[in-house]
Coordinates of C-alpha atoms and ligand atoms in Angstrom, one line a residue:
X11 CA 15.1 11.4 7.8
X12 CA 14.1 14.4 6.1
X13 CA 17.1 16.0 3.9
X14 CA 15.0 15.9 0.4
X15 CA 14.9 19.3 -1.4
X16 CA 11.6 20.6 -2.1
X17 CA 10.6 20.4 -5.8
X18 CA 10.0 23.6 -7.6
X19 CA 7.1 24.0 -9.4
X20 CA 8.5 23.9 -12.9
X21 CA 9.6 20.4 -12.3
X22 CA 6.3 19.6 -12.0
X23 CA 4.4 18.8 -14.6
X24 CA 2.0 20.8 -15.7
X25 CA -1.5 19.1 -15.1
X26 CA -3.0 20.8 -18.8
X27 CA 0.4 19.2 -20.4
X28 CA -0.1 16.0 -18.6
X29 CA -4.1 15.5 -19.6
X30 CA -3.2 16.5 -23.2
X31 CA -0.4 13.7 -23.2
X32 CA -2.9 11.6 -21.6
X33 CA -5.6 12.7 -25.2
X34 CA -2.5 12.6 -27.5
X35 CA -1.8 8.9 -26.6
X36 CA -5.6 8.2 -26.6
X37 CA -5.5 9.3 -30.5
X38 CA -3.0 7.6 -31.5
X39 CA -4.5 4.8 -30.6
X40 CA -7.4 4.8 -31.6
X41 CA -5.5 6.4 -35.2
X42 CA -3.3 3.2 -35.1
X43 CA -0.3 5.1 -34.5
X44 CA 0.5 2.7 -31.4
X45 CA -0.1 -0.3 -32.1
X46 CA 1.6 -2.6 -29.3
X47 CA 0.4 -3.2 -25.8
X48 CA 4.0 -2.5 -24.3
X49 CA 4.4 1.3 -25.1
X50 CA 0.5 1.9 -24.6
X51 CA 1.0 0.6 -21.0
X52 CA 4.2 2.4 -20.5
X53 CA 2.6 5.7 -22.2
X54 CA -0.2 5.6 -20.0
X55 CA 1.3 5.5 -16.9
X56 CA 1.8 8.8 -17.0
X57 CA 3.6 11.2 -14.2
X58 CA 2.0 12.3 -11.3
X59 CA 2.1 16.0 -10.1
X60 CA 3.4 15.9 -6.4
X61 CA 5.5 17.5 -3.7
X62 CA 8.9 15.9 -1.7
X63 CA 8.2 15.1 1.6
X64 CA 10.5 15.5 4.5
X65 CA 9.0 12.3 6.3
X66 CA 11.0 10.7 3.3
X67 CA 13.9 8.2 4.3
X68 CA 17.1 9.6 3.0
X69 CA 17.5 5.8 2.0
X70 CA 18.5 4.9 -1.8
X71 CA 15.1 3.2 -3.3
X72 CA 15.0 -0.1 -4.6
X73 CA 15.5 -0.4 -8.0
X74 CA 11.5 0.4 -10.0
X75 CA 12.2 -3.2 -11.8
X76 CA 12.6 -5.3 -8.0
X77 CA 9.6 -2.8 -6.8
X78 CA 6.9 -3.7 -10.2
X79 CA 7.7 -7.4 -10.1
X80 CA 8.6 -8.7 -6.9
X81 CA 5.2 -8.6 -5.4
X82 CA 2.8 -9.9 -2.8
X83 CA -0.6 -9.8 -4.0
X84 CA -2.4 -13.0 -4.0
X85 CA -5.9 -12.1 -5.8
X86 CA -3.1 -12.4 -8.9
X87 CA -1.3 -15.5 -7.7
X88 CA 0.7 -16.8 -4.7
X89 CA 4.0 -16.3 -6.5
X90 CA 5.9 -13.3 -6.2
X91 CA 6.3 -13.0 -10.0
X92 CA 2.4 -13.9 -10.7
X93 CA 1.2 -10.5 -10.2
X94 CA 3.3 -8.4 -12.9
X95 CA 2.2 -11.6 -15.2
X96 CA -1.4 -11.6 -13.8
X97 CA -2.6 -8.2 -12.7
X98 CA -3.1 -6.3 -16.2
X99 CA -6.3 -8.4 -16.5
X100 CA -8.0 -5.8 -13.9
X101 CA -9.8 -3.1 -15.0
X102 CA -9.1 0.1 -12.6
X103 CA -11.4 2.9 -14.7
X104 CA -13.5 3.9 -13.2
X105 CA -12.9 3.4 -9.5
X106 CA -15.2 3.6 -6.9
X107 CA -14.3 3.5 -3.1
X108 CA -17.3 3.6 -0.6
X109 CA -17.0 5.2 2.4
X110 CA -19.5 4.3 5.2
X111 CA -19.7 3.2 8.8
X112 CA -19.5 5.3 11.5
X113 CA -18.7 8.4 9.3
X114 CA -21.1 12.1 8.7
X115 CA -20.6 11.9 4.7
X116 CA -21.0 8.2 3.8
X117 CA -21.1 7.8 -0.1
X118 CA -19.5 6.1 -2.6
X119 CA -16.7 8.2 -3.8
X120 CA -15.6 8.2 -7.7
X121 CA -11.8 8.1 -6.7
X122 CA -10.8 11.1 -9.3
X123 CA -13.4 13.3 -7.0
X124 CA -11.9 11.3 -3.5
X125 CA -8.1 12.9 -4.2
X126 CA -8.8 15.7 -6.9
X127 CA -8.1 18.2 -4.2
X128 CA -5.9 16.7 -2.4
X129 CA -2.1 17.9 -2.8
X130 CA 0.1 14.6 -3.4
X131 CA 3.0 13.8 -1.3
X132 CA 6.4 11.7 -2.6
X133 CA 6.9 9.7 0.4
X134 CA 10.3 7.0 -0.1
X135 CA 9.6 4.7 2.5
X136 CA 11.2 1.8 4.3
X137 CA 8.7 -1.1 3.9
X138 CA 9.2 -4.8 5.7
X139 CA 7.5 -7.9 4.6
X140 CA 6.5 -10.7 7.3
X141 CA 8.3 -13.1 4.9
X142 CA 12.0 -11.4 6.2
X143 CA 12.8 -9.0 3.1
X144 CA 12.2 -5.4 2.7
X145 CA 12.5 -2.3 0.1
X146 CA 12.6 1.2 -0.3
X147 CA 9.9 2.5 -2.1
X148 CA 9.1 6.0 -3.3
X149 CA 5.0 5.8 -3.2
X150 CA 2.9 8.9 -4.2
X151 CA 0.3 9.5 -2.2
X152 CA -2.1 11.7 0.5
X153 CA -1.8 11.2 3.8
X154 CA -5.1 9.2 4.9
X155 CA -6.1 11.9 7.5
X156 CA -6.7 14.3 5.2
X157 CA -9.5 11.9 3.2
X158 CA -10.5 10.6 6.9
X159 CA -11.5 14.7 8.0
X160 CA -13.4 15.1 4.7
X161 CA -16.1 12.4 5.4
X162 CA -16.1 13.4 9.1
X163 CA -15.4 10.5 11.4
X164 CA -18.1 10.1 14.4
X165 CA -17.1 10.0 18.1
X166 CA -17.8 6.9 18.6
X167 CA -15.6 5.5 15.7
X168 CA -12.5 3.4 17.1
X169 CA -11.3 1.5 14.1
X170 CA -11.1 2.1 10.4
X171 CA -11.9 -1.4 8.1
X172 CA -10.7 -1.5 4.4
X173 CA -11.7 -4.0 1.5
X174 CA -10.2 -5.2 -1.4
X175 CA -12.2 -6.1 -4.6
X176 CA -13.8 -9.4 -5.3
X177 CA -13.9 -9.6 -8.9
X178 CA -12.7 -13.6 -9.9
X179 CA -13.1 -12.8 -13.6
X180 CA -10.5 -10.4 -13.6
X181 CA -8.8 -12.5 -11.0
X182 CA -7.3 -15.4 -11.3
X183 CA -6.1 -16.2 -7.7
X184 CA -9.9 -15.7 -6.7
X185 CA -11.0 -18.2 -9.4
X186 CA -9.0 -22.0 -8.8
X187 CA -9.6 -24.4 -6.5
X188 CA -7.1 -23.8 -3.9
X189 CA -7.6 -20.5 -2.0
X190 CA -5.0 -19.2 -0.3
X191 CA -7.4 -16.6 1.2
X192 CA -10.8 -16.0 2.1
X193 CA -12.1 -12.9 -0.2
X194 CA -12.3 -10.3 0.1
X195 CA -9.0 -9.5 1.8
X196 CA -9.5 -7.4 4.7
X197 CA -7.7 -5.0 6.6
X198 CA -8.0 -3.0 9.7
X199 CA -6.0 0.2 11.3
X200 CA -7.0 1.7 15.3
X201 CA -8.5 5.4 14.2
X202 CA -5.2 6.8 15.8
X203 CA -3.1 5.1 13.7
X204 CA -4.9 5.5 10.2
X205 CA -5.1 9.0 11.5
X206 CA -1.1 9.2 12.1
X207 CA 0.4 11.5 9.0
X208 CA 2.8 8.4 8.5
X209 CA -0.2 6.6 7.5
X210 CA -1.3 7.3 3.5
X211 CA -3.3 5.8 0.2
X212 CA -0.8 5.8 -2.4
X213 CA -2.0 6.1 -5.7
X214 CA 1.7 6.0 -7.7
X215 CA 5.2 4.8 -7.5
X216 CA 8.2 6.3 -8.6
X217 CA 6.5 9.5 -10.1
X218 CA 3.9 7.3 -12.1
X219 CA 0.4 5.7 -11.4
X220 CA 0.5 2.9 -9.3
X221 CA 0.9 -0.3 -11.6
X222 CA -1.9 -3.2 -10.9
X223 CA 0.8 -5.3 -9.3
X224 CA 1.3 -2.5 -6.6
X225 CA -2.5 -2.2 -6.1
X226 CA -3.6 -0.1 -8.5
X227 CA -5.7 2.4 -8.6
X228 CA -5.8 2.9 -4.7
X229 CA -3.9 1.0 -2.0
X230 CA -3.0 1.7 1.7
X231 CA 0.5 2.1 2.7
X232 CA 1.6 2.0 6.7
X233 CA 5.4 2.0 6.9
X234 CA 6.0 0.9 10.7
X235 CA 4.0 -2.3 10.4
X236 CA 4.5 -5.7 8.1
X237 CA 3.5 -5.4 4.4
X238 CA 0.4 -7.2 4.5
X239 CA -1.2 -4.5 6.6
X240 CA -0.8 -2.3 2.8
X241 CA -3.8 -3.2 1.5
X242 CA -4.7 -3.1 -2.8
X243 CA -7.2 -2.0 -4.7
X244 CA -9.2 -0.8 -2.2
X245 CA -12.8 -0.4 -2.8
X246 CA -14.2 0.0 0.8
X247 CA -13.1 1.8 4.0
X248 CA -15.5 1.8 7.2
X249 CA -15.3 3.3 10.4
X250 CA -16.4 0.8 13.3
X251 CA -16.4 0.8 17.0
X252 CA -15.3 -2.8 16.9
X253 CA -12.0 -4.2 16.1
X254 CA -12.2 -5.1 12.1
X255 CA -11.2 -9.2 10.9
X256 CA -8.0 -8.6 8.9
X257 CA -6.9 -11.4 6.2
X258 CA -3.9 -12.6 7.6
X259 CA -5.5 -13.4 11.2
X260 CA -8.3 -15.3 10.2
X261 CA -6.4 -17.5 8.3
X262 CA -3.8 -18.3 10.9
X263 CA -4.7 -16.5 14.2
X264 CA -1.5 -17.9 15.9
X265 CA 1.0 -16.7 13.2
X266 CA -0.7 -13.1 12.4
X267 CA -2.3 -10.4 15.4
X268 CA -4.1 -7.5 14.7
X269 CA -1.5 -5.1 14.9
X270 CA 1.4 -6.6 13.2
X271 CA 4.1 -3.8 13.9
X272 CA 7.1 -4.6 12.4
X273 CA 9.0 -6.0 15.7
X274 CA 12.4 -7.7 16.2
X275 CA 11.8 -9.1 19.5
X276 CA 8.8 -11.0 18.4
X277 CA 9.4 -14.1 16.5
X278 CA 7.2 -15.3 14.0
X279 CA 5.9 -18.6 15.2
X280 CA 8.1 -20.3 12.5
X281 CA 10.8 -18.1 11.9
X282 CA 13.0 -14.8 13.7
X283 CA 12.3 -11.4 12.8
X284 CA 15.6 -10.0 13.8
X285 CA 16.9 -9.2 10.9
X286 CA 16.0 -8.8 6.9
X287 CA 17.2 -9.2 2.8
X288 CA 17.1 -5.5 1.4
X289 CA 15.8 -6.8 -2.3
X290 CA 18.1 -5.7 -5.1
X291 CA 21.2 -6.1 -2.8
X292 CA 22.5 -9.2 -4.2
X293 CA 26.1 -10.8 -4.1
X294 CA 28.2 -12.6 -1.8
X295 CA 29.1 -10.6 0.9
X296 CA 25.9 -8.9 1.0
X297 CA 24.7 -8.9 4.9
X298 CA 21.4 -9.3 6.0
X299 CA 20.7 -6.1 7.8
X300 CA 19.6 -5.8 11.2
X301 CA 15.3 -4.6 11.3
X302 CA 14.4 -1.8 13.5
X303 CA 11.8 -2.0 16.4
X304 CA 8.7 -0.2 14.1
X305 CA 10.7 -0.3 11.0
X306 CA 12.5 2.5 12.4
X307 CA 9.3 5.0 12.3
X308 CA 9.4 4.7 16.9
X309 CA 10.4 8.2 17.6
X310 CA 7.2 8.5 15.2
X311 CA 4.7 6.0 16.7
X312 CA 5.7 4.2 19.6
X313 CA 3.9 7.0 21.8
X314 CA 0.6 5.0 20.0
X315 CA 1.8 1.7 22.1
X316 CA 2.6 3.1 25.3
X317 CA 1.9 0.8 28.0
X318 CA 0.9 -2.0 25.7
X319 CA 2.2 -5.7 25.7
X320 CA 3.3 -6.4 22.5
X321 CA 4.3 -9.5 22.3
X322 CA 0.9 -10.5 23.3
X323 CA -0.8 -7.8 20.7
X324 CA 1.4 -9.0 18.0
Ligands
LIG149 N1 -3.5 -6.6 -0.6 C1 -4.3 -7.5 -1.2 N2 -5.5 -7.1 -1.6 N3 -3.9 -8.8 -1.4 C2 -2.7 -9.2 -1.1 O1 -2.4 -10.4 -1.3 N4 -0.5 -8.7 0.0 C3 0.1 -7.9 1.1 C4 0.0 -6.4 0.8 N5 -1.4 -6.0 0.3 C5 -1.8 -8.3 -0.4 C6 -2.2 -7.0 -0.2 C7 1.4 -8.2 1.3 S1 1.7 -9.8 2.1 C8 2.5 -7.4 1.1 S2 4.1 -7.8 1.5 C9 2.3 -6.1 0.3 O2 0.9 -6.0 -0.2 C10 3.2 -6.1 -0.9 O3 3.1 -4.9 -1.6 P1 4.0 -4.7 -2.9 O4 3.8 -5.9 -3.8 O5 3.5 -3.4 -3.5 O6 5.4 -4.6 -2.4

C-alpha cells in the first residue's frame, strides 16, 4: 500500500484552463470545427483535478482499454462488450441524486453542487468480480463519508440504500422482453461500512470523467466486496433503519447475501472463489492468482466483521 508521491499542484490542471477547454470544444462545435462524434467524446472527457491517495494499491492498473470495455452493467446489455456499444445513448447532464431517508438535509442534490467542494481523491484500487476476474482500476472520486456528514445522518439510521436510474428509452437492457433484473437496480451498504474512508462515489477513471460504461456521472465504488455491490448512475441514496433489498439477492437469494465481501473460503453455490483472472494478463503461462480474504483491504475492514459468521452472512 501507500508508496504514491503526492502530486504537485502544477500538475494539476488548472480548473479556469480546464472550463475554458471545456467552452473551446463547445465552439467548435457548434462552429463545425469538430465534426465527428469520436474526438467530441474523447475531447469532452476532460481531466479531473485531484490528489494521489496513499490508500492507493501500489499495483500496476489494468490497461484503460480492458477497464472502458469489459464491463458489467446490464441496464446496457448482459454482455460484457454491450455497454461500451450501448451506454452513449444515456444522457448524464444534468444529474440529480436525491438524498432522503433518515438524514437532517434531505433534498435533491444537482451533482455539480453534491461534490463541488469536495477535494477529489485518485484511488487505484483492486476490484473483484463475482464472476472470478478482477482489475486494477485508478477511479477518481470522494470518499462517501464526506457527502454522508454533509446531509447529517440521524441516529437511528443503520443502513444506507442506493438506486440506479430507470430510464428504458435511453436503455436498452430495460426495454426487451427478457429481464435480466428487476429495475431499478438496488444496492445497500451497513452505515459503518459506507461510512469506512475505503468506501467512495467515483465520478472518473484514469484522470477523466467516468465514461457511461463505468457508470457515469456518479457510481459507488467498495473495494473489499464483489463488483456488483459498485453500483452506476446513481440517482438515489437513503438512509434506513432496515436492511435495504440489493439486486443481486432478490434475484437469486441462495447465490448472492447482503454483504457479499469478497471471500475465498466461501464458494459460490456454482463455482470456487479461491482464486481469479487479472484481465489484460493474457498468454499461456499466465497463472490465475490466488484472491485475498476482503480483496486484501482486512487489516482495513475486517474489525467491521468481528464476531460475525460469514459464511452464513455471505
Ligand atoms: N450497477 C448497475 N446499475 N447495473 C449493473 O448491472 N453491475 C455491477 C456493478 N454495478 C451493475 C452495476 C457489476 S456485476 C460489476 S462487476 C460492476 O458494476 C462492474 O463495474 P465496471 O464495469 O466499471 O468494471
Amino acid at each position: 500500500m501507500a508508496d504514491r508521491p503526492v502530486i504537485t499542484s502544477s500538475e494539476l490542471t488548472p480548473r479556469s484552463l480546464y472550463l475554458r477547454r471545456r467552452e473551446f470544444v463547445a465552439g467548435a462545435v457548434s462552429a463545425g470545427l469538430i465534426g465527428t462524434m469520436a474526438p467530441l467524446a474523447s475531447a469532452l472527457a476532460a481531466p479531473l483535478q485531484f490528489v494521489k491517495s496513499p490508500l492507493s494499491t501500489s499495483e500496476p492498473p489494468t490497461p484503460r482499454k480492458d477497464v472502458t470495455t469489459y464491463n458489467n452493467f446490464y441496464e446496457f446489455g448482459a454482455d460484457k462488450g454491450d455497454p461500451a456499444q450501448n451506454a452513449h445513448t444515456l444522457t448524464t447532464k444534468p444529474w440529480t441524486v436525491k438524498i432522503d431517508g433518515l438524514v437532517g438535509k434531505p433534498a435533491d442534490y444537482d451533482l455539480d453542487d453534491l461534490i463541488k467542494d469536495a477535494a477529489l481523491e485518485e484511488r487505484i484500487y483492486r476490484m473483484r468480480c463475482v464472476e472470478g476476474w478482477s482489475m486494477v482500476i485508478p477511479w477518481v472520486g470522494v470518499p462517501l463519508a464526506d457527502i454522508l456528514k454533509r446531509v447529517e445522518p440521524q441516529g437511528s439510521a443503520k443502513y444506507v440504500a442506493f438506486e440506479t436510474l430507470v430510464r428504458p428509452k435511453e436503455m436498452p437492457g430495460q426495454r426487451g422482453l427478457f429481464q435480466p433484473l428487476p429495475w431499478p437496480y438496488v444496492e445497500g451498504l451497513r452505515l459503518d461500512e459506507a461510512m469506512h474512508p475505503l468506501t467512495i462515489l467515483a465520478v472518473g477513471l484514469y484522470g477523466e470523467t467516468l465514461l457511461n460504461q463505468n457508470g457515469a456521472p456518479i457510481r459507488l465504488v467498495v473495494p473489499w466486496k464483489y463488483g456488483f455491490k459498485s453500483i452506476k448512475s446513481i440517482v438515489r441514496i437513503r438512509l434506513t433503519e432496515e436492511q435495504p433489498p440489493v439486486s443481486w439477492n432478490l434475484q437469486n437469494p441462495r447465490e448472492y447475501g447482503f454483504y457479499s465481501n469478497v471471500n475465498p473460503k466461501v464458494d459460490h453455490p456454482r463455482w470456487s472463489q479461491a482464486t481469479e483472472r487479472r484481465i489484460g494478463e493474457s498468454g499461456l503461462f499466465v497463472k490465475r492468482r490466488e484472491t485475498l480474504m476482503f480483496n486484501g483491504y482486512g487489516d482495513q475492514v475486517a474489525s467491521l466483521y468481528a464476531g460475525m459468521d460469514l459464511k452464513a452472512n455471505y
